[in-house]
Short mmCIF file of C-alpha atoms in Angstrom, two decimals:
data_model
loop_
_atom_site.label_atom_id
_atom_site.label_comp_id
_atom_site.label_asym_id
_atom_site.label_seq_id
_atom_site.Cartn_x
_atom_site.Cartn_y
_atom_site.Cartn_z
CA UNK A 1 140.35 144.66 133.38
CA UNK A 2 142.30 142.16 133.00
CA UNK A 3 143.70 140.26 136.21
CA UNK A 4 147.19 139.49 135.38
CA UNK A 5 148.30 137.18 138.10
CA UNK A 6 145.03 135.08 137.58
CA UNK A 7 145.73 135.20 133.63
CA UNK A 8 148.71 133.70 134.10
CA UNK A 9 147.99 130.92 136.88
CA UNK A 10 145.07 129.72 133.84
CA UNK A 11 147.91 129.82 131.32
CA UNK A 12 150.25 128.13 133.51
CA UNK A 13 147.45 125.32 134.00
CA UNK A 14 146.81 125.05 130.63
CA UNK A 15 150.03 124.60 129.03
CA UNK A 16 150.31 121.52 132.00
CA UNK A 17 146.90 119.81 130.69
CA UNK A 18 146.78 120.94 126.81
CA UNK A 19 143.13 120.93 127.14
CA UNK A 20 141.34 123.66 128.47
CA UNK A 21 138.81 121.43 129.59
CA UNK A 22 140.97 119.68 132.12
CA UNK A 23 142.39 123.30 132.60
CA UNK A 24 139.07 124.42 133.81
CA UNK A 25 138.19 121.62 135.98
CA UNK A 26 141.69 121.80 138.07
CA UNK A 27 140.61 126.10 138.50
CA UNK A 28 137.39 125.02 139.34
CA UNK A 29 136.04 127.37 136.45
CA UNK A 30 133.97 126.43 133.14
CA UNK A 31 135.59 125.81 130.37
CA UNK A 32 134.77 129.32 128.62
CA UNK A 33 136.02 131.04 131.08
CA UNK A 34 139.35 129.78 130.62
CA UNK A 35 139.28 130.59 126.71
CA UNK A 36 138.08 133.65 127.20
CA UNK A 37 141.04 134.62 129.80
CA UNK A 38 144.09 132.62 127.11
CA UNK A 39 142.60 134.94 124.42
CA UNK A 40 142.86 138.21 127.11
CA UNK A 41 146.04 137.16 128.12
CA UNK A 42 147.06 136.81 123.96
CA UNK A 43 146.01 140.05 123.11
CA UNK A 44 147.49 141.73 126.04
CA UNK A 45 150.33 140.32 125.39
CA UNK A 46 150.51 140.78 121.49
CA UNK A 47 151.05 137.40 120.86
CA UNK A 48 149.43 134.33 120.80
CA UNK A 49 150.41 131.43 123.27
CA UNK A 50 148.72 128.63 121.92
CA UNK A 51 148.18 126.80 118.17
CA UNK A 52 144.47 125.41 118.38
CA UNK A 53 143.06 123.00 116.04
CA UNK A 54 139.37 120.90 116.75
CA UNK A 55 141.72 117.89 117.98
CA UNK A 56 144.81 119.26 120.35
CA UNK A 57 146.05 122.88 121.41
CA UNK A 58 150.21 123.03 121.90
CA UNK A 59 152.42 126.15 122.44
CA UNK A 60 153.81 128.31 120.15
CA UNK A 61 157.05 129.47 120.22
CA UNK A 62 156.36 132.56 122.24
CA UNK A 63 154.27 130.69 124.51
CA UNK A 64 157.11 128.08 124.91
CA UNK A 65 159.69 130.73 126.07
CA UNK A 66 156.42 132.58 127.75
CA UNK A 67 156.04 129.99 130.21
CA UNK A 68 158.71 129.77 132.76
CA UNK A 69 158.91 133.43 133.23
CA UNK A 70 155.52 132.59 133.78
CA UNK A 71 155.94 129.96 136.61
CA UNK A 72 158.47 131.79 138.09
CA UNK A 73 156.41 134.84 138.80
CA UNK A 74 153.35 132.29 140.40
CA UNK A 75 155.87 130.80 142.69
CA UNK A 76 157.42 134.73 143.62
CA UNK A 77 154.20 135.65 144.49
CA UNK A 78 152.75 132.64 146.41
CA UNK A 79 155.68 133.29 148.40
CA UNK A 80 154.87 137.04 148.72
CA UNK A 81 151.15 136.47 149.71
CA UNK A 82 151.61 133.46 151.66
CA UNK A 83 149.90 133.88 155.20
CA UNK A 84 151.50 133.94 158.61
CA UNK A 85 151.09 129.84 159.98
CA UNK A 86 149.24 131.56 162.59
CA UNK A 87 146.82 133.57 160.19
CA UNK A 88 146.33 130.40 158.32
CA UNK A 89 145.53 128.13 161.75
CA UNK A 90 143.02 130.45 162.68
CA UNK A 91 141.48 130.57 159.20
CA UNK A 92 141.47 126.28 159.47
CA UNK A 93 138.98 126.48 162.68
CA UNK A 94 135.00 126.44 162.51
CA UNK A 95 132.68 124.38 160.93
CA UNK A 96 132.83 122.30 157.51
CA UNK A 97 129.68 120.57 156.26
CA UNK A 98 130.12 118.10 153.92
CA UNK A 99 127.36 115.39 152.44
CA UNK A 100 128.61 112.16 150.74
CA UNK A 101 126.36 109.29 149.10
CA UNK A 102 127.34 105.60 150.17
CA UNK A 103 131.09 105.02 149.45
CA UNK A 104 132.88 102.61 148.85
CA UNK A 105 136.25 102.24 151.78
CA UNK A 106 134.38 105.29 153.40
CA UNK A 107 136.37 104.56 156.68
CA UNK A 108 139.59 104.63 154.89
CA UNK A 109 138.43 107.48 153.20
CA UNK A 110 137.89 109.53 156.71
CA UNK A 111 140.68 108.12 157.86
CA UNK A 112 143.16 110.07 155.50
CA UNK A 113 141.21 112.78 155.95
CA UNK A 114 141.73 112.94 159.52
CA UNK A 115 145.16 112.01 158.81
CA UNK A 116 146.20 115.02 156.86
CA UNK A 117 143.56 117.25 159.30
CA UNK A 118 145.39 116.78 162.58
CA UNK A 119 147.64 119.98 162.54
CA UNK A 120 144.09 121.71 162.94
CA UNK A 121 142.01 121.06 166.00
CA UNK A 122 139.71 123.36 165.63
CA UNK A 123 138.40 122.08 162.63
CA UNK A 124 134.86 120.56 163.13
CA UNK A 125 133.48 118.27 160.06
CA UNK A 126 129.91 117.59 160.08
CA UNK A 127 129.74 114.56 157.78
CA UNK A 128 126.55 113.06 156.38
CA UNK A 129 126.03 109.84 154.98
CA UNK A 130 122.66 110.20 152.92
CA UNK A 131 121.04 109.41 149.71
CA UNK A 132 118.86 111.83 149.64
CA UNK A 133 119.79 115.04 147.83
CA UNK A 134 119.97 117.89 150.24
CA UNK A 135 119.24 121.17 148.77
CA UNK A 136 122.67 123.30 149.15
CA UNK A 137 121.46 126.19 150.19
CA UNK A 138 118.92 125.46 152.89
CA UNK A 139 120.90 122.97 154.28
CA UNK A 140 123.98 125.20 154.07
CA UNK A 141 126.36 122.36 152.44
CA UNK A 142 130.04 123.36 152.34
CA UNK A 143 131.07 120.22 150.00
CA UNK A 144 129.22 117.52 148.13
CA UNK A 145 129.95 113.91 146.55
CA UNK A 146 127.50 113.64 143.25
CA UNK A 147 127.35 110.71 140.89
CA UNK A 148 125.78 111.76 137.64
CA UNK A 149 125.58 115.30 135.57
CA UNK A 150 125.66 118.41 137.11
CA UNK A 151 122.74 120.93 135.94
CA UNK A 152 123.55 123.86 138.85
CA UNK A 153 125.71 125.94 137.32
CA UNK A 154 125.98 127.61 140.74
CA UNK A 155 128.52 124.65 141.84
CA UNK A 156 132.33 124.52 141.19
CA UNK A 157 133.29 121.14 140.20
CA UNK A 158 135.59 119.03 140.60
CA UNK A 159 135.54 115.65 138.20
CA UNK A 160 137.06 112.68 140.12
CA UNK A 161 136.25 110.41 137.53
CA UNK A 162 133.92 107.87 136.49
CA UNK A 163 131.67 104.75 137.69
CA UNK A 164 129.86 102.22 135.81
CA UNK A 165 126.93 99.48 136.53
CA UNK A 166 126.60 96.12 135.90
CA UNK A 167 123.82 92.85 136.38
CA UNK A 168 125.01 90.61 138.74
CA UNK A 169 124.00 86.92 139.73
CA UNK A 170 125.25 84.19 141.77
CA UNK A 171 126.42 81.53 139.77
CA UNK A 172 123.82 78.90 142.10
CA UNK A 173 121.23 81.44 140.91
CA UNK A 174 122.28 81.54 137.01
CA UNK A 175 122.25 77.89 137.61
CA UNK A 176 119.06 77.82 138.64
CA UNK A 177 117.39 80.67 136.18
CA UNK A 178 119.71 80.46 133.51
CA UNK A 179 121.53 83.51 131.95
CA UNK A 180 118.75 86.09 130.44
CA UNK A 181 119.59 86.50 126.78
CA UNK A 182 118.15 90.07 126.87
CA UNK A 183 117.11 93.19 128.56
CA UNK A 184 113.55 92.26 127.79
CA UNK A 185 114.62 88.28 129.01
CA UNK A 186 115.94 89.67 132.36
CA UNK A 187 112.84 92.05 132.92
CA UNK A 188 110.24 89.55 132.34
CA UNK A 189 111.21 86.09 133.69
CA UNK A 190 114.24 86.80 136.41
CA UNK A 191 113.95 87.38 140.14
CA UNK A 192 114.81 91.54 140.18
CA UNK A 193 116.19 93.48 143.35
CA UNK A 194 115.44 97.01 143.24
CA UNK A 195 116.86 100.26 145.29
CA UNK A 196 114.67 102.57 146.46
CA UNK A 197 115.03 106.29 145.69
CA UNK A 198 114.82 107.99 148.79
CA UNK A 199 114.26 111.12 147.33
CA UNK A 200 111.07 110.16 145.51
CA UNK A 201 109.53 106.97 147.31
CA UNK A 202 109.89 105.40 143.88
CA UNK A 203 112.40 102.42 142.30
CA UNK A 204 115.61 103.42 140.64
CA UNK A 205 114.87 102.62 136.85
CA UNK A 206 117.93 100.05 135.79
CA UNK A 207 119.40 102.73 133.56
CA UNK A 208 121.27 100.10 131.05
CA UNK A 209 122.14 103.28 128.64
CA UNK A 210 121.01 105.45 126.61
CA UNK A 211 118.70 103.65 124.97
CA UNK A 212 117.85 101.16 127.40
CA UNK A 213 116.00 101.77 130.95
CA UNK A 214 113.48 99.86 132.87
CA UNK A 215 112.04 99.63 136.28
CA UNK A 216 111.76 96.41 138.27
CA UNK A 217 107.86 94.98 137.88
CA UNK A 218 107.94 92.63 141.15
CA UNK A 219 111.24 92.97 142.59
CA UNK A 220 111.84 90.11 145.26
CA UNK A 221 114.07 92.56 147.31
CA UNK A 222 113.97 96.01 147.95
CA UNK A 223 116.23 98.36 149.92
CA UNK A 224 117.32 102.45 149.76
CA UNK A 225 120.42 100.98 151.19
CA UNK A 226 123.61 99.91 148.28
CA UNK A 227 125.02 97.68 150.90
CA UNK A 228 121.85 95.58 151.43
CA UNK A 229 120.83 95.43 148.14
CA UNK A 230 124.38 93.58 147.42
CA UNK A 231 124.05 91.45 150.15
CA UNK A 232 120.86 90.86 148.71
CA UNK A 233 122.77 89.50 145.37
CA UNK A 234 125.19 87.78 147.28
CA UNK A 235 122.67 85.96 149.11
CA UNK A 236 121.07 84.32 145.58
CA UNK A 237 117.83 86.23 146.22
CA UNK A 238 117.94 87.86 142.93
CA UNK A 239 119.76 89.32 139.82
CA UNK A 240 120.66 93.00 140.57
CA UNK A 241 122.14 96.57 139.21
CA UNK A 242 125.33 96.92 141.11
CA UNK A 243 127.56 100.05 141.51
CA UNK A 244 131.09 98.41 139.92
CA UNK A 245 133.05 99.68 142.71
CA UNK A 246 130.38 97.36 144.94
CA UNK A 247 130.55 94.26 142.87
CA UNK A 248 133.85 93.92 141.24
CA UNK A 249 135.84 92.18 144.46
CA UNK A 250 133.16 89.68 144.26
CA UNK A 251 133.17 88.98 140.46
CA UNK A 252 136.36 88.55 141.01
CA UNK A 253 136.97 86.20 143.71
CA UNK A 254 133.60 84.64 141.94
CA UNK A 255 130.77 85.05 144.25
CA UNK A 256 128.89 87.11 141.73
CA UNK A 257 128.72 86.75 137.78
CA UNK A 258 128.26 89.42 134.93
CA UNK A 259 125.52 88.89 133.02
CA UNK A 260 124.74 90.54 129.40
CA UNK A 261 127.78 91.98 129.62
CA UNK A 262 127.90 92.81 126.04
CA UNK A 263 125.65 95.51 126.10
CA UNK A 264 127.25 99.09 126.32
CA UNK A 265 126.40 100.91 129.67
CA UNK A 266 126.76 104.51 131.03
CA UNK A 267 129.62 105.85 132.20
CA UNK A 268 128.26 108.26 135.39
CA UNK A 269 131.04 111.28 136.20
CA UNK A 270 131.77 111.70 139.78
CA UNK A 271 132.43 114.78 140.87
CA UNK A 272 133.32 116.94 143.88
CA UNK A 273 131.51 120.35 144.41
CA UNK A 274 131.23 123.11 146.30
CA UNK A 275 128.66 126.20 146.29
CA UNK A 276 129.53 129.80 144.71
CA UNK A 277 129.63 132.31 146.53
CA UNK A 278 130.72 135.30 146.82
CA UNK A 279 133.29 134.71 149.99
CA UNK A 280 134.14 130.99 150.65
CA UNK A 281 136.28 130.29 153.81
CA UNK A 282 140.02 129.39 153.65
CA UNK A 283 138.85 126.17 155.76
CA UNK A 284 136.26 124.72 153.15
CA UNK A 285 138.86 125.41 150.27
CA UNK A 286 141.52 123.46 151.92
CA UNK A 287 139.05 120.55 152.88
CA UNK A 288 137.52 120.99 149.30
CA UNK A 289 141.04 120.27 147.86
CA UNK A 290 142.12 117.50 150.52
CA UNK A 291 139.01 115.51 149.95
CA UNK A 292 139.22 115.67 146.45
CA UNK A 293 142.64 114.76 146.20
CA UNK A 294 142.12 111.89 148.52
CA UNK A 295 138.72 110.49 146.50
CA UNK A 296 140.60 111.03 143.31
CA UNK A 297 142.87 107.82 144.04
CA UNK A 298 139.58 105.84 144.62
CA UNK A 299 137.93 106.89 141.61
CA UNK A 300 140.36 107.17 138.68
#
């Protein structure tokens, strides 16, 4: 059976983004799901609400004078439903677990998030600070931070957007080695850091793209920690594969340099998620959507 207030907060969302996959990552839903509830909501209605084509969707006329009928019945019944402050306090106390990687501005990070936390008190945020991948369930995660695909379709996710790498060098260093004129160049005859994968014991393969992966031979530095493997590379010890949000101040004010820059490399998503299930406390969706709207501003 169709659920008609839910039909129309995905239309609503959709005819905002003009992409159902945007549409779906804003609901928190797969992208299916919202085509299969737009083509519900069409043949309830009798009419269809969008023109698709492979490249762009836009409204049709009905869907055009469709849509603020639409919006005006969301906001009537958020106002309807909307809980007692009270009721919504007490749902805002107990306990949020949340596991992050290494951020970048993590303090200023917490610090908004304290920020727009303070009218609840009750609120306790476990927050951990860990490379290694925690296992949601056991470890009973509320939220996550993930760089890199998602395979559990058991998450919702949120995409925050995206984060590159790139080979960095002093410029005494490049002075000193030269600038590789390859992959195979670097590999072979350059001083390599290399992070340590906490989750296997093993390196990190320098994952160039696609195409293109190796893992550091001899490395002359090696750390689990981002942090000290920078320092690392802004110490001269070695030509490393930096995080961009890590590197770029200092490329910039020139402590580091870009090297074999030419080369495409991957794009990782960043995303935001949170487990299914079948109830999910009014406290974890808030902090869910707070978090991701404050990590969205560093990320995009």
């Amino acid at each position: 059976m169709l659920n008609k207030l839910e039909a129309l907060k995905v239309f609503c969302t959709t005819a905002e983004t003009m992409q159902f996959r945007e549409a779906a990552s804003r609901l928190a839903v797969s992208p299916p799901v919202v085509t299969r509830i737009i083509a519900e909501l069409e043949d309830h209605l009798g009419e269809a609400l969008f023109q698709r084509n492979t490249r762009q969707i836009r409204l049709t006329d009905f869907g055009d004078r469709f849509l603020p009928q639409a919006q005006q019945l969301l906001e009537e019944s958020e106002r309807l439903f909307a809980p007692s402050k009270r009721k919504h306090i007490d749902e805002m106390s107990g306990l949020v677990r949340i596991t992050v990687p290494e951020l970048p501005h993590e303090s200023a990070i917490l610090d908004e998030l304290f920020a727009v936390l303070t009218p609840y008190p009750d609120l306790i945020l476990d927050w951990r600070t860990d490379g290694v991948r925690l296992n949601v369930v056991e470890s009973q995660i509320d939220i996550g931070l993930r760089i890199g695909n998602l395979s559990d379709s058991r998450l919702i996710a949120r995409r925050l957007g995206e984060v590159s790498e790139k080979i960095v060098a002093t410029p005494h260093l490049i002075e000193q080695y030269g600038i590789p004129k390859t992959i195979n160049d670097l590999q072979k005859n350059f001083p390599l850091t290399a992070a340590l994968d906490a989750n296997t014991g093993r390196f990190w393969s320098w994952y160039i793209n696609e195409e293109t992966q190796f893992m550091p031979r001899n490395p002359v530095f090696i750390s689990s920690n981002i942090h000290n493997s920078l320092q690392a590379a802004l110490s001269g010890r070695g030509f490393s594969h930096q995080l961009d949000w890590l590197c770029d101040p200092h490329l910039q004010n020139g402590k580091l340099v870009e090297v074999l820059a030419d080369i495409p490399k991957i794009r990782w998503p960043i995303y935001l998620y949170r487990p299914q299930r079948a109830v999910t406390p009014v406290r974890v969706k808030v902090v869910f959507d707070l978090l991701a709207a404050i990590l969205s501003k560093y990320f995009n």
